[in-house]
JSON list of C-alpha atoms in Angstrom, two decimals:
[
{"chain": "A", "resi": 115, "resn": "UNK", "atom": "CA", "xyz": [-55.39, 34.63, -49.41]},
{"chain": "A", "resi": 116, "resn": "UNK", "atom": "CA", "xyz": [-54.71, 30.96, -48.48]},
{"chain": "A", "resi": 117, "resn": "UNK", "atom": "CA", "xyz": [-56.77, 29.70, -45.52]},
{"chain": "A", "resi": 118, "resn": "UNK", "atom": "CA", "xyz": [-53.73, 28.96, -43.38]},
{"chain": "A", "resi": 119, "resn": "UNK", "atom": "CA", "xyz": [-52.44, 32.53, -43.93]},
{"chain": "A", "resi": 120, "resn": "UNK", "atom": "CA", "xyz": [-55.88, 33.99, -43.15]},
{"chain": "A", "resi": 121, "resn": "UNK", "atom": "CA", "xyz": [-55.98, 32.04, -39.90]},
{"chain": "A", "resi": 122, "resn": "UNK", "atom": "CA", "xyz": [-52.52, 33.27, -38.94]},
{"chain": "A", "resi": 123, "resn": "UNK", "atom": "CA", "xyz": [-53.50, 36.84, -39.83]},
{"chain": "A", "resi": 124, "resn": "UNK", "atom": "CA", "xyz": [-56.67, 36.61, -37.76]},
{"chain": "A", "resi": 125, "resn": "UNK", "atom": "CA", "xyz": [-54.85, 35.31, -34.66]},
{"chain": "A", "resi": 126, "resn": "UNK", "atom": "CA", "xyz": [-52.16, 38.00, -34.95]},
{"chain": "A", "resi": 127, "resn": "UNK", "atom": "CA", "xyz": [-54.84, 40.66, -35.38]},
{"chain": "A", "resi": 128, "resn": "UNK", "atom": "CA", "xyz": [-56.51, 39.74, -32.08]},
{"chain": "A", "resi": 129, "resn": "UNK", "atom": "CA", "xyz": [-53.65, 41.29, -30.12]},
{"chain": "A", "resi": 130, "resn": "UNK", "atom": "CA", "xyz": [-54.76, 42.08, -26.61]},
{"chain": "A", "resi": 131, "resn": "UNK", "atom": "CA", "xyz": [-58.36, 43.04, -27.50]},
{"chain": "A", "resi": 132, "resn": "UNK", "atom": "CA", "xyz": [-61.30, 42.41, -29.75]},
{"chain": "A", "resi": 133, "resn": "UNK", "atom": "CA", "xyz": [-61.34, 42.60, -33.58]},
{"chain": "A", "resi": 134, "resn": "UNK", "atom": "CA", "xyz": [-64.39, 43.01, -35.75]},
{"chain": "A", "resi": 135, "resn": "UNK", "atom": "CA", "xyz": [-65.31, 40.95, -38.80]},
{"chain": "A", "resi": 136, "resn": "UNK", "atom": "CA", "xyz": [-65.17, 44.10, -40.96]},
{"chain": "A", "resi": 137, "resn": "UNK", "atom": "CA", "xyz": [-61.58, 44.75, -39.88]},
{"chain": "A", "resi": 138, "resn": "UNK", "atom": "CA", "xyz": [-60.63, 41.18, -40.69]},
{"chain": "A", "resi": 139, "resn": "UNK", "atom": "CA", "xyz": [-62.25, 41.54, -44.12]},
{"chain": "A", "resi": 140, "resn": "UNK", "atom": "CA", "xyz": [-60.12, 44.62, -44.76]},
{"chain": "A", "resi": 141, "resn": "UNK", "atom": "CA", "xyz": [-56.93, 42.85, -43.59]},
{"chain": "A", "resi": 142, "resn": "UNK", "atom": "CA", "xyz": [-57.39, 39.65, -45.60]},
{"chain": "A", "resi": 143, "resn": "UNK", "atom": "CA", "xyz": [-59.48, 40.75, -48.59]},
{"chain": "A", "resi": 144, "resn": "UNK", "atom": "CA", "xyz": [-61.92, 37.89, -47.79]},
{"chain": "A", "resi": 145, "resn": "UNK", "atom": "CA", "xyz": [-65.72, 38.08, -47.73]},
{"chain": "A", "resi": 146, "resn": "UNK", "atom": "CA", "xyz": [-67.68, 38.27, -44.48]},
{"chain": "A", "resi": 147, "resn": "UNK", "atom": "CA", "xyz": [-68.92, 34.67, -45.04]},
{"chain": "A", "resi": 148, "resn": "UNK", "atom": "CA", "xyz": [-65.35, 33.42, -45.37]},
{"chain": "A", "resi": 149, "resn": "UNK", "atom": "CA", "xyz": [-64.24, 35.37, -42.29]},
{"chain": "A", "resi": 150, "resn": "UNK", "atom": "CA", "xyz": [-67.11, 34.07, -40.14]},
{"chain": "A", "resi": 151, "resn": "UNK", "atom": "CA", "xyz": [-66.33, 30.51, -41.31]},
{"chain": "A", "resi": 152, "resn": "UNK", "atom": "CA", "xyz": [-62.65, 31.02, -40.33]},
{"chain": "A", "resi": 153, "resn": "UNK", "atom": "CA", "xyz": [-63.69, 32.36, -36.92]},
{"chain": "A", "resi": 154, "resn": "UNK", "atom": "CA", "xyz": [-65.93, 29.30, -36.37]},
{"chain": "A", "resi": 155, "resn": "UNK", "atom": "CA", "xyz": [-63.04, 26.97, -37.22]},
{"chain": "A", "resi": 156, "resn": "UNK", "atom": "CA", "xyz": [-60.59, 28.77, -34.96]},
{"chain": "A", "resi": 157, "resn": "UNK", "atom": "CA", "xyz": [-63.08, 28.96, -32.10]},
{"chain": "A", "resi": 158, "resn": "UNK", "atom": "CA", "xyz": [-63.74, 25.22, -32.40]},
{"chain": "A", "resi": 159, "resn": "UNK", "atom": "CA", "xyz": [-60.15, 24.44, -31.49]},
{"chain": "A", "resi": 160, "resn": "UNK", "atom": "CA", "xyz": [-59.88, 27.15, -28.81]},
{"chain": "A", "resi": 161, "resn": "UNK", "atom": "CA", "xyz": [-57.69, 29.54, -30.78]},
{"chain": "A", "resi": 162, "resn": "UNK", "atom": "CA", "xyz": [-60.16, 32.40, -30.19]},
{"chain": "A", "resi": 163, "resn": "UNK", "atom": "CA", "xyz": [-63.51, 33.33, -28.65]},
{"chain": "A", "resi": 164, "resn": "UNK", "atom": "CA", "xyz": [-66.40, 34.55, -30.81]},
{"chain": "A", "resi": 165, "resn": "UNK", "atom": "CA", "xyz": [-68.00, 37.87, -29.85]},
{"chain": "A", "resi": 166, "resn": "UNK", "atom": "CA", "xyz": [-70.94, 39.80, -31.36]},
{"chain": "A", "resi": 167, "resn": "UNK", "atom": "CA", "xyz": [-69.60, 40.95, -34.70]},
{"chain": "A", "resi": 168, "resn": "UNK", "atom": "CA", "xyz": [-66.03, 39.65, -34.22]},
{"chain": "A", "resi": 169, "resn": "UNK", "atom": "CA", "xyz": [-63.69, 37.70, -32.02]},
{"chain": "A", "resi": 170, "resn": "UNK", "atom": "CA", "xyz": [-61.16, 38.09, -29.14]},
{"chain": "A", "resi": 171, "resn": "UNK", "atom": "CA", "xyz": [-58.22, 36.27, -27.78]},
{"chain": "A", "resi": 172, "resn": "UNK", "atom": "CA", "xyz": [-59.15, 33.29, -25.50]},
{"chain": "A", "resi": 173, "resn": "UNK", "atom": "CA", "xyz": [-58.55, 33.52, -21.78]},
{"chain": "A", "resi": 174, "resn": "UNK", "atom": "CA", "xyz": [-56.13, 30.60, -22.07]},
{"chain": "A", "resi": 175, "resn": "UNK", "atom": "CA", "xyz": [-52.83, 31.67, -23.68]},
{"chain": "A", "resi": 176, "resn": "UNK", "atom": "CA", "xyz": [-50.90, 29.72, -26.21]},
{"chain": "A", "resi": 177, "resn": "UNK", "atom": "CA", "xyz": [-53.80, 28.14, -28.09]},
{"chain": "A", "resi": 178, "resn": "UNK", "atom": "CA", "xyz": [-52.32, 26.36, -31.19]},
{"chain": "A", "resi": 179, "resn": "UNK", "atom": "CA", "xyz": [-53.33, 26.96, -34.77]},
{"chain": "A", "resi": 180, "resn": "UNK", "atom": "CA", "xyz": [-55.78, 24.29, -36.02]},
{"chain": "A", "resi": 181, "resn": "UNK", "atom": "CA", "xyz": [-54.15, 21.21, -37.45]},
{"chain": "A", "resi": 182, "resn": "UNK", "atom": "CA", "xyz": [-55.66, 21.80, -40.90]},
{"chain": "A", "resi": 183, "resn": "UNK", "atom": "CA", "xyz": [-54.26, 25.31, -41.05]},
{"chain": "A", "resi": 184, "resn": "UNK", "atom": "CA", "xyz": [-50.78, 24.15, -39.96]},
{"chain": "A", "resi": 185, "resn": "UNK", "atom": "CA", "xyz": [-50.95, 21.27, -42.46]},
{"chain": "A", "resi": 186, "resn": "UNK", "atom": "CA", "xyz": [-51.67, 23.71, -45.32]},
{"chain": "A", "resi": 187, "resn": "UNK", "atom": "CA", "xyz": [-48.88, 26.12, -44.33]},
{"chain": "A", "resi": 188, "resn": "UNK", "atom": "CA", "xyz": [-45.49, 25.61, -46.13]},
{"chain": "A", "resi": 189, "resn": "UNK", "atom": "CA", "xyz": [-46.70, 22.42, -47.81]},
{"chain": "A", "resi": 190, "resn": "UNK", "atom": "CA", "xyz": [-43.83, 22.42, -50.30]},
{"chain": "A", "resi": 191, "resn": "UNK", "atom": "CA", "xyz": [-41.31, 22.59, -47.47]},
{"chain": "A", "resi": 192, "resn": "UNK", "atom": "CA", "xyz": [-42.90, 19.76, -45.55]},
{"chain": "A", "resi": 193, "resn": "UNK", "atom": "CA", "xyz": [-43.15, 17.64, -48.73]},
{"chain": "A", "resi": 194, "resn": "UNK", "atom": "CA", "xyz": [-39.43, 18.20, -49.45]},
{"chain": "A", "resi": 195, "resn": "UNK", "atom": "CA", "xyz": [-38.52, 17.27, -45.84]},
{"chain": "A", "resi": 196, "resn": "UNK", "atom": "CA", "xyz": [-40.69, 14.10, -46.10]},
{"chain": "A", "resi": 197, "resn": "UNK", "atom": "CA", "xyz": [-39.05, 13.03, -49.35]},
{"chain": "A", "resi": 198, "resn": "UNK", "atom": "CA", "xyz": [-35.57, 13.46, -47.79]},
{"chain": "A", "resi": 199, "resn": "UNK", "atom": "CA", "xyz": [-36.48, 11.59, -44.64]},
{"chain": "A", "resi": 200, "resn": "UNK", "atom": "CA", "xyz": [-38.09, 8.71, -46.58]},
{"chain": "A", "resi": 201, "resn": "UNK", "atom": "CA", "xyz": [-34.79, 7.77, -48.18]},
{"chain": "A", "resi": 202, "resn": "UNK", "atom": "CA", "xyz": [-33.50, 6.86, -44.71]},
{"chain": "A", "resi": 203, "resn": "UNK", "atom": "CA", "xyz": [-36.23, 4.24, -44.27]},
{"chain": "A", "resi": 204, "resn": "UNK", "atom": "CA", "xyz": [-35.65, 0.78, -45.83]},
{"chain": "A", "resi": 205, "resn": "UNK", "atom": "CA", "xyz": [-38.48, -1.47, -46.90]},
{"chain": "A", "resi": 206, "resn": "UNK", "atom": "CA", "xyz": [-39.66, -3.98, -44.23]},
{"chain": "A", "resi": 207, "resn": "UNK", "atom": "CA", "xyz": [-38.35, -1.88, -41.33]},
{"chain": "A", "resi": 208, "resn": "UNK", "atom": "CA", "xyz": [-40.37, -1.15, -38.17]},
{"chain": "A", "resi": 209, "resn": "UNK", "atom": "CA", "xyz": [-41.13, 2.52, -37.69]},
{"chain": "A", "resi": 210, "resn": "UNK", "atom": "CA", "xyz": [-42.54, 4.77, -34.95]},
{"chain": "A", "resi": 211, "resn": "UNK", "atom": "CA", "xyz": [-44.10, 7.85, -36.55]},
{"chain": "A", "resi": 212, "resn": "UNK", "atom": "CA", "xyz": [-44.59, 10.91, -34.28]},
{"chain": "A", "resi": 213, "resn": "UNK", "atom": "CA", "xyz": [-47.60, 13.24, -34.38]},
{"chain": "A", "resi": 214, "resn": "UNK", "atom": "CA", "xyz": [-47.57, 16.71, -36.02]},
{"chain": "A", "resi": 215, "resn": "UNK", "atom": "CA", "xyz": [-48.00, 18.13, -39.51]},
{"chain": "A", "resi": 216, "resn": "UNK", "atom": "CA", "xyz": [-44.44, 17.43, -40.71]},
{"chain": "A", "resi": 217, "resn": "UNK", "atom": "CA", "xyz": [-44.70, 13.80, -39.65]},
{"chain": "A", "resi": 218, "resn": "UNK", "atom": "CA", "xyz": [-48.13, 13.73, -41.42]},
{"chain": "A", "resi": 219, "resn": "UNK", "atom": "CA", "xyz": [-46.28, 14.67, -44.60]},
{"chain": "A", "resi": 220, "resn": "UNK", "atom": "CA", "xyz": [-43.78, 11.87, -43.97]},
{"chain": "A", "resi": 221, "resn": "UNK", "atom": "CA", "xyz": [-46.72, 9.45, -43.61]},
{"chain": "A", "resi": 222, "resn": "UNK", "atom": "CA", "xyz": [-48.03, 10.54, -47.00]},
{"chain": "A", "resi": 223, "resn": "UNK", "atom": "CA", "xyz": [-44.64, 9.92, -48.51]},
{"chain": "A", "resi": 224, "resn": "UNK", "atom": "CA", "xyz": [-44.30, 6.46, -46.92]},
{"chain": "A", "resi": 225, "resn": "UNK", "atom": "CA", "xyz": [-47.81, 5.27, -47.87]},
{"chain": "A", "resi": 226, "resn": "UNK", "atom": "CA", "xyz": [-47.76, 2.15, -50.00]},
{"chain": "A", "resi": 227, "resn": "UNK", "atom": "CA", "xyz": [-44.38, 0.92, -48.79]},
{"chain": "A", "resi": 228, "resn": "UNK", "atom": "CA", "xyz": [-43.91, -2.43, -46.97]},
{"chain": "A", "resi": 229, "resn": "UNK", "atom": "CA", "xyz": [-43.31, -1.16, -43.48]},
{"chain": "A", "resi": 230, "resn": "UNK", "atom": "CA", "xyz": [-44.58, -1.93, -39.93]},
{"chain": "A", "resi": 231, "resn": "UNK", "atom": "CA", "xyz": [-45.60, 1.41, -38.47]},
{"chain": "A", "resi": 232, "resn": "UNK", "atom": "CA", "xyz": [-46.80, 2.49, -35.02]},
{"chain": "A", "resi": 233, "resn": "UNK", "atom": "CA", "xyz": [-48.42, 5.83, -35.74]},
{"chain": "A", "resi": 234, "resn": "UNK", "atom": "CA", "xyz": [-48.87, 8.28, -32.88]},
{"chain": "A", "resi": 235, "resn": "UNK", "atom": "CA", "xyz": [-51.70, 10.19, -34.53]},
{"chain": "A", "resi": 236, "resn": "UNK", "atom": "CA", "xyz": [-54.83, 9.19, -36.37]},
{"chain": "A", "resi": 237, "resn": "UNK", "atom": "CA", "xyz": [-54.06, 11.65, -39.11]},
{"chain": "A", "resi": 238, "resn": "UNK", "atom": "CA", "xyz": [-50.78, 9.85, -39.88]},
{"chain": "A", "resi": 239, "resn": "UNK", "atom": "CA", "xyz": [-52.36, 6.39, -39.53]},
{"chain": "A", "resi": 240, "resn": "UNK", "atom": "CA", "xyz": [-55.06, 7.29, -42.03]},
{"chain": "A", "resi": 241, "resn": "UNK", "atom": "CA", "xyz": [-52.50, 8.62, -44.55]},
{"chain": "A", "resi": 242, "resn": "UNK", "atom": "CA", "xyz": [-50.40, 5.48, -44.27]},
{"chain": "A", "resi": 243, "resn": "UNK", "atom": "CA", "xyz": [-53.40, 3.12, -44.54]},
{"chain": "A", "resi": 244, "resn": "UNK", "atom": "CA", "xyz": [-54.83, 4.95, -47.54]},
{"chain": "A", "resi": 245, "resn": "UNK", "atom": "CA", "xyz": [-52.77, 2.65, -49.83]},
{"chain": "A", "resi": 246, "resn": "UNK", "atom": "CA", "xyz": [-51.96, -1.08, -49.51]},
{"chain": "A", "resi": 247, "resn": "UNK", "atom": "CA", "xyz": [-48.45, -1.83, -48.32]},
{"chain": "A", "resi": 248, "resn": "UNK", "atom": "CA", "xyz": [-47.79, -0.76, -44.74]},
{"chain": "A", "resi": 249, "resn": "UNK", "atom": "CA", "xyz": [-49.00, -2.59, -41.69]},
{"chain": "A", "resi": 250, "resn": "UNK", "atom": "CA", "xyz": [-50.23, 0.26, -39.50]},
{"chain": "A", "resi": 251, "resn": "UNK", "atom": "CA", "xyz": [-51.23, 0.26, -35.84]},
{"chain": "A", "resi": 252, "resn": "UNK", "atom": "CA", "xyz": [-51.99, 2.96, -33.30]},
{"chain": "A", "resi": 253, "resn": "UNK", "atom": "CA", "xyz": [-51.85, 2.98, -29.47]},
{"chain": "A", "resi": 254, "resn": "UNK", "atom": "CA", "xyz": [-55.01, 2.85, -27.46]},
{"chain": "A", "resi": 255, "resn": "UNK", "atom": "CA", "xyz": [-56.11, 5.53, -25.02]},
{"chain": "A", "resi": 256, "resn": "UNK", "atom": "CA", "xyz": [-57.25, 9.14, -25.37]},
{"chain": "A", "resi": 257, "resn": "UNK", "atom": "CA", "xyz": [-57.11, 11.06, -28.64]},
{"chain": "A", "resi": 258, "resn": "UNK", "atom": "CA", "xyz": [-56.46, 14.83, -28.69]},
{"chain": "A", "resi": 259, "resn": "UNK", "atom": "CA", "xyz": [-59.10, 16.98, -30.35]},
{"chain": "A", "resi": 260, "resn": "UNK", "atom": "CA", "xyz": [-58.06, 18.41, -33.79]},
{"chain": "A", "resi": 261, "resn": "UNK", "atom": "CA", "xyz": [-54.51, 16.99, -33.78]},
{"chain": "A", "resi": 262, "resn": "UNK", "atom": "CA", "xyz": [-55.84, 13.43, -33.32]},
{"chain": "A", "resi": 263, "resn": "UNK", "atom": "CA", "xyz": [-52.61, 12.65, -31.45]},
{"chain": "A", "resi": 264, "resn": "UNK", "atom": "CA", "xyz": [-52.64, 9.61, -29.15]},
{"chain": "A", "resi": 265, "resn": "UNK", "atom": "CA", "xyz": [-51.75, 10.55, -25.59]},
{"chain": "A", "resi": 266, "resn": "UNK", "atom": "CA", "xyz": [-51.62, 9.10, -22.12]},
{"chain": "A", "resi": 267, "resn": "UNK", "atom": "CA", "xyz": [-50.37, 5.93, -20.46]},
{"chain": "A", "resi": 268, "resn": "UNK", "atom": "CA", "xyz": [-51.71, 3.63, -23.14]},
{"chain": "A", "resi": 269, "resn": "UNK", "atom": "CA", "xyz": [-49.70, 5.38, -25.81]},
{"chain": "A", "resi": 270, "resn": "UNK", "atom": "CA", "xyz": [-46.58, 5.25, -23.60]},
{"chain": "A", "resi": 271, "resn": "UNK", "atom": "CA", "xyz": [-46.99, 1.50, -22.97]},
{"chain": "A", "resi": 272, "resn": "UNK", "atom": "CA", "xyz": [-47.50, 0.80, -26.71]},
{"chain": "A", "resi": 273, "resn": "UNK", "atom": "CA", "xyz": [-44.31, 2.74, -27.54]},
{"chain": "A", "resi": 274, "resn": "UNK", "atom": "CA", "xyz": [-42.25, 0.97, -24.86]},
{"chain": "A", "resi": 275, "resn": "UNK", "atom": "CA", "xyz": [-43.43, -2.44, -26.12]},
{"chain": "A", "resi": 276, "resn": "UNK", "atom": "CA", "xyz": [-42.58, -1.70, -29.73]},
{"chain": "A", "resi": 277, "resn": "UNK", "atom": "CA", "xyz": [-39.02, -2.29, -30.88]},
{"chain": "A", "resi": 278, "resn": "UNK", "atom": "CA", "xyz": [-38.42, 0.13, -33.78]},
{"chain": "A", "resi": 279, "resn": "UNK", "atom": "CA", "xyz": [-35.71, 0.13, -36.34]},
{"chain": "A", "resi": 280, "resn": "UNK", "atom": "CA", "xyz": [-36.28, 3.81, -36.75]},
{"chain": "A", "resi": 281, "resn": "UNK", "atom": "CA", "xyz": [-38.25, 6.62, -35.19]},
{"chain": "A", "resi": 282, "resn": "UNK", "atom": "CA", "xyz": [-39.37, 9.72, -37.08]},
{"chain": "A", "resi": 283, "resn": "UNK", "atom": "CA", "xyz": [-39.71, 12.59, -34.62]},
{"chain": "A", "resi": 284, "resn": "UNK", "atom": "CA", "xyz": [-41.12, 16.04, -34.73]},
{"chain": "A", "resi": 285, "resn": "UNK", "atom": "CA", "xyz": [-40.23, 18.77, -32.29]},
{"chain": "A", "resi": 286, "resn": "UNK", "atom": "CA", "xyz": [-41.79, 22.04, -31.23]},
{"chain": "A", "resi": 287, "resn": "UNK", "atom": "CA", "xyz": [-38.33, 23.46, -30.80]},
{"chain": "A", "resi": 288, "resn": "UNK", "atom": "CA", "xyz": [-34.81, 22.09, -31.25]},
{"chain": "A", "resi": 289, "resn": "UNK", "atom": "CA", "xyz": [-32.18, 24.77, -30.51]},
{"chain": "A", "resi": 290, "resn": "UNK", "atom": "CA", "xyz": [-29.09, 22.67, -29.85]},
{"chain": "A", "resi": 291, "resn": "UNK", "atom": "CA", "xyz": [-28.03, 24.57, -26.70]},
{"chain": "A", "resi": 292, "resn": "UNK", "atom": "CA", "xyz": [-31.38, 23.88, -25.07]},
{"chain": "A", "resi": 293, "resn": "UNK", "atom": "CA", "xyz": [-32.00, 20.42, -26.48]},
{"chain": "A", "resi": 294, "resn": "UNK", "atom": "CA", "xyz": [-35.14, 18.90, -28.01]},
{"chain": "A", "resi": 295, "resn": "UNK", "atom": "CA", "xyz": [-38.16, 20.39, -26.43]},
{"chain": "A", "resi": 296, "resn": "UNK", "atom": "CA", "xyz": [-41.98, 20.27, -26.51]},
{"chain": "A", "resi": 297, "resn": "UNK", "atom": "CA", "xyz": [-44.75, 22.56, -25.26]},
{"chain": "A", "resi": 298, "resn": "UNK", "atom": "CA", "xyz": [-46.35, 19.91, -23.06]},
{"chain": "A", "resi": 299, "resn": "UNK", "atom": "CA", "xyz": [-45.03, 17.57, -20.42]},
{"chain": "A", "resi": 300, "resn": "UNK", "atom": "CA", "xyz": [-47.10, 14.61, -21.81]},
{"chain": "A", "resi": 301, "resn": "UNK", "atom": "CA", "xyz": [-45.76, 15.00, -25.34]},
{"chain": "A", "resi": 302, "resn": "UNK", "atom": "CA", "xyz": [-42.17, 15.23, -24.04]},
{"chain": "A", "resi": 303, "resn": "UNK", "atom": "CA", "xyz": [-42.61, 12.04, -22.02]},
{"chain": "A", "resi": 304, "resn": "UNK", "atom": "CA", "xyz": [-43.92, 10.20, -24.99]},
{"chain": "A", "resi": 305, "resn": "UNK", "atom": "CA", "xyz": [-41.13, 11.38, -27.26]},
{"chain": "A", "resi": 306, "resn": "UNK", "atom": "CA", "xyz": [-38.58, 10.33, -24.62]},
{"chain": "A", "resi": 307, "resn": "UNK", "atom": "CA", "xyz": [-40.09, 6.85, -24.71]},
{"chain": "A", "resi": 308, "resn": "UNK", "atom": "CA", "xyz": [-39.93, 6.88, -28.56]},
{"chain": "A", "resi": 309, "resn": "UNK", "atom": "CA", "xyz": [-36.22, 7.64, -28.39]},
{"chain": "A", "resi": 310, "resn": "UNK", "atom": "CA", "xyz": [-35.66, 4.77, -25.92]},
{"chain": "A", "resi": 311, "resn": "UNK", "atom": "CA", "xyz": [-37.58, 2.33, -28.13]},
{"chain": "A", "resi": 312, "resn": "UNK", "atom": "CA", "xyz": [-35.74, 3.04, -31.40]},
{"chain": "A", "resi": 313, "resn": "UNK", "atom": "CA", "xyz": [-32.39, 2.10, -32.90]},
{"chain": "A", "resi": 314, "resn": "UNK", "atom": "CA", "xyz": [-32.26, 5.10, -35.19]},
{"chain": "A", "resi": 315, "resn": "UNK", "atom": "CA", "xyz": [-33.82, 8.44, -34.35]},
{"chain": "A", "resi": 316, "resn": "UNK", "atom": "CA", "xyz": [-34.56, 10.97, -37.08]},
{"chain": "A", "resi": 317, "resn": "UNK", "atom": "CA", "xyz": [-35.68, 14.50, -36.29]},
{"chain": "A", "resi": 318, "resn": "UNK", "atom": "CA", "xyz": [-37.55, 16.03, -39.25]},
{"chain": "A", "resi": 319, "resn": "UNK", "atom": "CA", "xyz": [-38.03, 19.76, -38.76]},
{"chain": "A", "resi": 320, "resn": "UNK", "atom": "CA", "xyz": [-38.00, 23.11, -40.52]},
{"chain": "A", "resi": 321, "resn": "UNK", "atom": "CA", "xyz": [-35.02, 25.43, -40.04]},
{"chain": "A", "resi": 322, "resn": "UNK", "atom": "CA", "xyz": [-36.93, 27.89, -37.83]},
{"chain": "A", "resi": 323, "resn": "UNK", "atom": "CA", "xyz": [-37.34, 25.37, -35.01]},
{"chain": "A", "resi": 324, "resn": "UNK", "atom": "CA", "xyz": [-33.56, 25.02, -34.68]},
{"chain": "A", "resi": 325, "resn": "UNK", "atom": "CA", "xyz": [-33.41, 28.45, -33.00]},
{"chain": "A", "resi": 326, "resn": "UNK", "atom": "CA", "xyz": [-36.41, 28.04, -30.73]},
{"chain": "A", "resi": 327, "resn": "UNK", "atom": "CA", "xyz": [-36.97, 26.43, -27.35]},
{"chain": "A", "resi": 328, "resn": "UNK", "atom": "CA", "xyz": [-40.02, 25.26, -25.40]},
{"chain": "A", "resi": 329, "resn": "UNK", "atom": "CA", "xyz": [-40.69, 24.30, -21.76]},
{"chain": "A", "resi": 330, "resn": "UNK", "atom": "CA", "xyz": [-40.31, 20.53, -21.68]},
{"chain": "A", "resi": 331, "resn": "UNK", "atom": "CA", "xyz": [-37.07, 18.82, -22.68]},
{"chain": "A", "resi": 332, "resn": "UNK", "atom": "CA", "xyz": [-37.22, 15.29, -24.10]},
{"chain": "A", "resi": 333, "resn": "UNK", "atom": "CA", "xyz": [-33.68, 14.83, -25.37]},
{"chain": "A", "resi": 334, "resn": "UNK", "atom": "CA", "xyz": [-30.33, 16.17, -26.48]},
{"chain": "A", "resi": 335, "resn": "UNK", "atom": "CA", "xyz": [-28.89, 16.45, -30.01]},
{"chain": "A", "resi": 336, "resn": "UNK", "atom": "CA", "xyz": [-26.77, 13.36, -29.25]},
{"chain": "A", "resi": 337, "resn": "UNK", "atom": "CA", "xyz": [-29.96, 11.31, -28.80]},
{"chain": "A", "resi": 338, "resn": "UNK", "atom": "CA", "xyz": [-30.51, 11.59, -32.55]},
{"chain": "A", "resi": 339, "resn": "UNK", "atom": "CA", "xyz": [-28.80, 9.72, -35.35]},
{"chain": "A", "resi": 340, "resn": "UNK", "atom": "CA", "xyz": [-30.11, 12.00, -38.16]},
{"chain": "A", "resi": 341, "resn": "UNK", "atom": "CA", "xyz": [-31.43, 15.48, -38.60]},
{"chain": "A", "resi": 342, "resn": "UNK", "atom": "CA", "xyz": [-33.52, 16.29, -41.71]},
{"chain": "A", "resi": 343, "resn": "UNK", "atom": "CA", "xyz": [-34.00, 19.98, -42.18]},
{"chain": "A", "resi": 344, "resn": "UNK", "atom": "CA", "xyz": [-34.01, 22.71, -44.81]},
{"chain": "A", "resi": 345, "resn": "UNK", "atom": "CA", "xyz": [-30.99, 24.33, -46.51]},
{"chain": "A", "resi": 346, "resn": "UNK", "atom": "CA", "xyz": [-31.63, 27.68, -44.79]},
{"chain": "A", "resi": 347, "resn": "UNK", "atom": "CA", "xyz": [-30.96, 26.22, -41.34]},
{"chain": "A", "resi": 348, "resn": "UNK", "atom": "CA", "xyz": [-28.59, 28.34, -39.22]},
{"chain": "A", "resi": 349, "resn": "UNK", "atom": "CA", "xyz": [-24.98, 27.23, -39.70]},
{"chain": "A", "resi": 350, "resn": "UNK", "atom": "CA", "xyz": [-24.15, 27.36, -35.96]},
{"chain": "A", "resi": 351, "resn": "UNK", "atom": "CA", "xyz": [-27.07, 25.01, -35.17]},
{"chain": "A", "resi": 352, "resn": "UNK", "atom": "CA", "xyz": [-26.02, 22.54, -37.87]},
{"chain": "A", "resi": 353, "resn": "UNK", "atom": "CA", "xyz": [-22.45, 22.65, -36.55]},
{"chain": "A", "resi": 354, "resn": "UNK", "atom": "CA", "xyz": [-23.61, 21.82, -33.03]},
{"chain": "A", "resi": 355, "resn": "UNK", "atom": "CA", "xyz": [-25.63, 18.87, -34.32]},
{"chain": "A", "resi": 356, "resn": "UNK", "atom": "CA", "xyz": [-22.68, 17.59, -36.30]},
{"chain": "A", "resi": 357, "resn": "UNK", "atom": "CA", "xyz": [-20.40, 17.89, -33.27]},
{"chain": "A", "resi": 358, "resn": "UNK", "atom": "CA", "xyz": [-22.93, 15.74, -31.40]},
{"chain": "A", "resi": 359, "resn": "UNK", "atom": "CA", "xyz": [-22.46, 12.95, -33.97]},
{"chain": "A", "resi": 360, "resn": "UNK", "atom": "CA", "xyz": [-25.75, 13.63, -35.88]},
{"chain": "A", "resi": 361, "resn": "UNK", "atom": "CA", "xyz": [-25.80, 13.05, -39.65]},
{"chain": "A", "resi": 362, "resn": "UNK", "atom": "CA", "xyz": [-27.56, 15.92, -41.38]},
{"chain": "A", "resi": 363, "resn": "UNK", "atom": "CA", "xyz": [-29.62, 15.79, -44.58]},
{"chain": "A", "resi": 364, "resn": "UNK", "atom": "CA", "xyz": [-30.76, 19.03, -46.17]},
{"chain": "A", "resi": 365, "resn": "UNK", "atom": "CA", "xyz": [-33.96, 19.28, -48.18]}
]
């Protein structure tokens, strides 16, 4: 079983109580060494708490999957979205690249091209800078553990002082009736600044997020110029985006 799927299975198995290593071995078909390594990785990012012989759900709800696990999940989908989004970017343009695993895939696709990029995560910045071509910068200020996203007032100032031809955005949720939303206030504030600083705004997201919503709104469908999503996106959501004047590209 792929690591990202094992991690997802482990978190789902936690439920409301404690789960033992032996139970997780049975669920995943993995060895005890592999399961204990998975538990250590998940505990390091706060997704669970280790116990004697197993793990339990953390006291804090809503802990995210580790970045590495999310990056591994649905790689072919994210790669297809990245290729579709990349055609909307012309050489020598200035770009703001959002954080998140889908935008990380976009960074990999854009690596080597002559662009000026403000990357809002160190993961994306490293992917872009791995090949000669792009001029890559990052905001100052705090860096989130695991996601390596740049956060805080320094990131906000850097975005507002950057005039972008195009912004590539991710979203936790993008149901058109509820708008573009994020799970944290700080991320929503930063995304709102990205929209204000960019001439073209491209949301790159999987189909499932077009029927979800989160707590903090950072924009409306009409704030976008383009939506890049997958062909299985719900027809009613695509219709709502088109009615808002958004050009849609399907991967």
